[in-house]
Amino acid sequence: MLDITTKAVAATAAIHLKDAEGNHMYFGEGDARKPVQIVVYGPGSAQYAEVEARQTNRAVKRMQDNDGKVAVASPEQRDAEQAEDLAAITVSFENFTYPPAGTAAGAEMFRAFYADKSLGFITAQVLKAVRDWGNFKVASPPN
């Protein structure tokens, strides 16, 4: 019988970022070259579940505020909520900095980064990656 728990996914995964042309990004040269990555919580994590619950609550509140009719957030509000949600599931940035955030760190820096329209191609990559359970598969142990 298959032990189904051997198919469980990891709570986090590193997303190797690509530039706007679709090329993987790296920091450093030669043996010191490292991938530019964002580590995120995935769909099997409690952090991701919290974000999903927050999204549902926002939708319900908008409906309640609109007399039970479906209401869509403004583009500005939607962008701000998306940045907040992605910040909540981001663990770390690896091998890159985001100077426009100044001294901000953690969720505050992540939120500023995801709200930056000039880096929207990265936000799109993160959104796509976190929706793919396959990105969170546990690596096979070496033989």
PDB file of C-alpha atoms in Angstrom:
ATOM      1  CA  MET A   1       0.000   0.000   0.000  1.00  0.00           C
ATOM      2  CA  LEU A   2       1.125   3.523  -0.746  1.00  0.00           C
ATOM      3  CA  ASP A   3       1.819   5.682   2.289  1.00  0.00           C
ATOM      4  CA  ILE A   4      -0.033   8.768   1.020  1.00  0.00           C
ATOM      5  CA  THR A   5       1.870  11.015   3.411  1.00  0.00           C
ATOM      6  CA  THR A   6       4.923  10.509   1.192  1.00  0.00           C
ATOM      7  CA  LYS A   7       3.130  12.792  -1.285  1.00  0.00           C
ATOM      8  CA  ALA A   8       2.698  15.667   1.191  1.00  0.00           C
ATOM      9  CA  VAL A   9       3.979  19.072   0.134  1.00  0.00           C
ATOM     10  CA  ALA A  10       6.345  21.419   1.944  1.00  0.00           C
ATOM     11  CA  ALA A  11       5.013  24.545   3.613  1.00  0.00           C
ATOM     12  CA  THR A  12       7.434  26.783   1.717  1.00  0.00           C
ATOM     13  CA  ALA A  13       9.251  26.965  -1.599  1.00  0.00           C
ATOM     14  CA  ALA A  14      11.834  29.206  -3.218  1.00  0.00           C
ATOM     15  CA  ILE A  15      10.799  30.841  -6.470  1.00  0.00           C
ATOM     16  CA  HIS A  16      13.755  31.504  -8.771  1.00  0.00           C
ATOM     17  CA  LEU A  17      12.884  34.876 -10.289  1.00  0.00           C
ATOM     18  CA  LYS A  18      13.098  35.807 -13.949  1.00  0.00           C
ATOM     19  CA  ASP A  19      13.676  39.260 -15.398  1.00  0.00           C
ATOM     20  CA  ALA A  20      11.141  40.907 -17.706  1.00  0.00           C
ATOM     21  CA  GLU A  21      12.667  39.055 -20.684  1.00  0.00           C
ATOM     22  CA  GLY A  22      12.163  35.679 -19.024  1.00  0.00           C
ATOM     23  CA  ASN A  23      15.777  35.013 -18.023  1.00  0.00           C
ATOM     24  CA  HIS A  24      16.541  33.611 -14.581  1.00  0.00           C
ATOM     25  CA  MET A  25      18.250  36.222 -12.407  1.00  0.00           C
ATOM     26  CA  TYR A  26      21.447  35.636 -10.441  1.00  0.00           C
ATOM     27  CA  PHE A  27      23.630  37.609  -8.073  1.00  0.00           C
ATOM     28  CA  GLY A  28      27.398  37.270  -8.265  1.00  0.00           C
ATOM     29  CA  GLU A  29      29.716  35.561 -10.713  1.00  0.00           C
ATOM     30  CA  GLY A  30      31.375  32.190 -11.108  1.00  0.00           C
ATOM     31  CA  ASP A  31      31.294  29.916  -8.078  1.00  0.00           C
ATOM     32  CA  ALA A  32      29.744  32.718  -6.017  1.00  0.00           C
ATOM     33  CA  ARG A  33      26.736  32.999  -8.375  1.00  0.00           C
ATOM     34  CA  LYS A  34      23.475  32.547  -6.498  1.00  0.00           C
ATOM     35  CA  PRO A  35      19.855  32.529  -7.701  1.00  0.00           C
ATOM     36  CA  VAL A  36      17.681  35.567  -7.006  1.00  0.00           C
ATOM     37  CA  GLN A  37      14.693  34.084  -5.168  1.00  0.00           C
ATOM     38  CA  ILE A  38      11.649  34.786  -3.086  1.00  0.00           C
ATOM     39  CA  VAL A  39      10.699  32.168  -0.493  1.00  0.00           C
ATOM     40  CA  VAL A  40       6.949  31.913   0.025  1.00  0.00           C
ATOM     41  CA  TYR A  41       4.442  29.912   2.000  1.00  0.00           C
ATOM     42  CA  GLY A  42       2.365  27.660  -0.230  1.00  0.00           C
ATOM     43  CA  PRO A  43      -1.223  26.457  -0.460  1.00  0.00           C
ATOM     44  CA  GLY A  44      -0.637  23.746   2.143  1.00  0.00           C
ATOM     45  CA  SER A  45       0.423  26.195   4.853  1.00  0.00           C
ATOM     46  CA  ALA A  46      -1.469  27.921   7.647  1.00  0.00           C
ATOM     47  CA  GLN A  47      -0.196  31.311   6.417  1.00  0.00           C
ATOM     48  CA  TYR A  48      -1.710  30.738   2.972  1.00  0.00           C
ATOM     49  CA  ALA A  49      -4.995  29.624   4.563  1.00  0.00           C
ATOM     50  CA  GLU A  50      -5.083  32.875   6.576  1.00  0.00           C
ATOM     51  CA  VAL A  51      -4.706  34.915   3.393  1.00  0.00           C
ATOM     52  CA  GLU A  52      -7.497  32.955   1.698  1.00  0.00           C
ATOM     53  CA  ALA A  53      -9.764  33.558   4.694  1.00  0.00           C
ATOM     54  CA  ARG A  54      -8.943  37.282   4.623  1.00  0.00           C
ATOM     55  CA  GLN A  55      -9.792  37.405   0.896  1.00  0.00           C
ATOM     56  CA  THR A  56     -13.133  35.703   1.512  1.00  0.00           C
ATOM     57  CA  ASN A  57     -13.915  38.084   4.376  1.00  0.00           C
ATOM     58  CA  ARG A  58     -13.148  41.090   2.156  1.00  0.00           C
ATOM     59  CA  ALA A  59     -15.497  39.804  -0.557  1.00  0.00           C
ATOM     60  CA  VAL A  60     -18.290  39.177   1.950  1.00  0.00           C
ATOM     61  CA  LYS A  61     -17.826  42.622   3.510  1.00  0.00           C
ATOM     62  CA  ARG A  62     -17.974  44.290   0.086  1.00  0.00           C
ATOM     63  CA  MET A  63     -21.234  42.444  -0.624  1.00  0.00           C
ATOM     64  CA  GLN A  64     -22.682  43.434   2.739  1.00  0.00           C
ATOM     65  CA  ASP A  65     -21.688  47.054   2.140  1.00  0.00           C
ATOM     66  CA  ASN A  66     -23.364  46.884  -1.291  1.00  0.00           C
ATOM     67  CA  ASP A  67     -26.741  45.553  -0.097  1.00  0.00           C
ATOM     68  CA  GLY A  68     -25.906  41.938  -0.878  1.00  0.00           C
ATOM     69  CA  LYS A  69     -24.837  42.591  -4.456  1.00  0.00           C
ATOM     70  CA  VAL A  70     -21.477  41.543  -5.790  1.00  0.00           C
ATOM     71  CA  ALA A  71     -19.046  44.450  -5.587  1.00  0.00           C
ATOM     72  CA  VAL A  72     -15.594  44.661  -7.086  1.00  0.00           C
ATOM     73  CA  ALA A  73     -12.750  46.505  -5.402  1.00  0.00           C
ATOM     74  CA  SER A  74     -11.270  49.490  -7.191  1.00  0.00           C
ATOM     75  CA  PRO A  75      -8.027  48.781  -9.066  1.00  0.00           C
ATOM     76  CA  GLU A  76      -6.069  50.713  -6.422  1.00  0.00           C
ATOM     77  CA  GLN A  77      -7.698  48.797  -3.580  1.00  0.00           C
ATOM     78  CA  ARG A  78      -7.201  45.479  -5.373  1.00  0.00           C
ATOM     79  CA  ASP A  79      -3.488  46.255  -5.901  1.00  0.00           C
ATOM     80  CA  ALA A  80      -3.063  47.216  -2.241  1.00  0.00           C
ATOM     81  CA  GLU A  81      -4.832  44.051  -1.063  1.00  0.00           C
ATOM     82  CA  GLN A  82      -2.739  41.894  -3.395  1.00  0.00           C
ATOM     83  CA  ALA A  83       0.479  43.459  -2.081  1.00  0.00           C
ATOM     84  CA  GLU A  84      -0.698  42.877   1.496  1.00  0.00           C
ATOM     85  CA  ASP A  85      -1.624  39.261   0.776  1.00  0.00           C
ATOM     86  CA  LEU A  86       1.651  38.452  -0.951  1.00  0.00           C
ATOM     87  CA  ALA A  87       3.587  40.120   1.858  1.00  0.00           C
ATOM     88  CA  ALA A  88       1.779  37.878   4.346  1.00  0.00           C
ATOM     89  CA  ILE A  89       2.936  34.706   2.587  1.00  0.00           C
ATOM     90  CA  THR A  90       6.481  35.876   1.861  1.00  0.00           C
ATOM     91  CA  VAL A  91       9.171  34.389   4.076  1.00  0.00           C
ATOM     92  CA  SER A  92      12.237  36.096   2.621  1.00  0.00           C
ATOM     93  CA  PHE A  93      14.031  37.685  -0.297  1.00  0.00           C
ATOM     94  CA  GLU A  94      17.242  35.880  -1.213  1.00  0.00           C
ATOM     95  CA  ASN A  95      20.202  37.463  -2.975  1.00  0.00           C
ATOM     96  CA  PHE A  96      18.565  40.802  -3.726  1.00  0.00           C
ATOM     97  CA  THR A  97      17.562  44.004  -1.967  1.00  0.00           C
ATOM     98  CA  TYR A  98      14.767  46.514  -2.461  1.00  0.00           C
ATOM     99  CA  PRO A  99      16.286  49.955  -1.687  1.00  0.00           C
ATOM    100  CA  PRO A 100      13.060  51.975  -2.229  1.00  0.00           C
ATOM    101  CA  ALA A 101      11.736  50.452   1.020  1.00  0.00           C
ATOM    102  CA  GLY A 102      14.418  52.354   2.965  1.00  0.00           C
ATOM    103  CA  THR A 103      14.779  50.937   6.448  1.00  0.00           C
ATOM    104  CA  ALA A 104      11.578  48.906   6.233  1.00  0.00           C
ATOM    105  CA  ALA A 105      11.957  45.192   6.810  1.00  0.00           C
ATOM    106  CA  GLY A 106       9.816  42.086   6.781  1.00  0.00           C
ATOM    107  CA  ALA A 107       6.163  42.414   5.797  1.00  0.00           C
ATOM    108  CA  GLU A 108       6.422  46.191   5.422  1.00  0.00           C
ATOM    109  CA  MET A 109       9.272  45.865   2.898  1.00  0.00           C
ATOM    110  CA  PHE A 110       7.561  42.969   1.102  1.00  0.00           C
ATOM    111  CA  ARG A 111       4.338  44.996   0.797  1.00  0.00           C
ATOM    112  CA  ALA A 112       6.214  47.976  -0.699  1.00  0.00           C
ATOM    113  CA  PHE A 113       7.985  45.663  -3.144  1.00  0.00           C
ATOM    114  CA  TYR A 114       4.785  43.979  -4.354  1.00  0.00           C
ATOM    115  CA  ALA A 115       3.063  47.375  -4.719  1.00  0.00           C
ATOM    116  CA  ASP A 116       5.832  48.610  -7.032  1.00  0.00           C
ATOM    117  CA  LYS A 117       4.240  48.588 -10.502  1.00  0.00           C
ATOM    118  CA  SER A 118       7.637  48.743 -12.215  1.00  0.00           C
ATOM    119  CA  LEU A 119       8.350  45.262 -10.781  1.00  0.00           C
ATOM    120  CA  GLY A 120       4.909  43.858 -11.580  1.00  0.00           C
ATOM    121  CA  PHE A 121       6.432  41.111 -13.716  1.00  0.00           C
ATOM    122  CA  ILE A 122       7.865  39.645 -10.492  1.00  0.00           C
ATOM    123  CA  THR A 123       4.550  39.929  -8.673  1.00  0.00           C
ATOM    124  CA  ALA A 124       2.956  38.009 -11.557  1.00  0.00           C
ATOM    125  CA  GLN A 125       5.573  35.247 -11.207  1.00  0.00           C
ATOM    126  CA  VAL A 126       4.954  34.915  -7.479  1.00  0.00           C
ATOM    127  CA  LEU A 127       1.171  34.811  -7.950  1.00  0.00           C
ATOM    128  CA  LYS A 128       1.498  32.073 -10.559  1.00  0.00           C
ATOM    129  CA  ALA A 129       4.013  30.045  -8.544  1.00  0.00           C
ATOM    130  CA  VAL A 130       2.050  29.990  -5.280  1.00  0.00           C
ATOM    131  CA  ARG A 131      -1.025  28.628  -7.058  1.00  0.00           C
ATOM    132  CA  ASP A 132       0.923  25.608  -8.327  1.00  0.00           C
ATOM    133  CA  TRP A 133       1.054  22.874  -5.681  1.00  0.00           C
ATOM    134  CA  GLY A 134       3.840  21.190  -7.663  1.00  0.00           C
ATOM    135  CA  ASN A 135       6.225  23.991  -6.703  1.00  0.00           C
ATOM    136  CA  PHE A 136       5.954  22.842  -3.085  1.00  0.00           C
ATOM    137  CA  LYS A 137       6.740  19.161  -3.563  1.00  0.00           C
ATOM    138  CA  VAL A 138       9.246  17.766  -1.116  1.00  0.00           C
ATOM    139  CA  ALA A 139      12.580  16.883  -2.698  1.00  0.00           C
ATOM    140  CA  SER A 140      13.276  13.169  -2.968  1.00  0.00           C
ATOM    141  CA  PRO A 141      15.911  11.918  -0.539  1.00  0.00           C
ATOM    142  CA  PRO A 142      19.195  10.968  -2.180  1.00  0.00           C
ATOM    143  CA  ASN A 143      19.721   7.271  -2.899  1.00  0.00           C
TER     144      ASN A 143
END
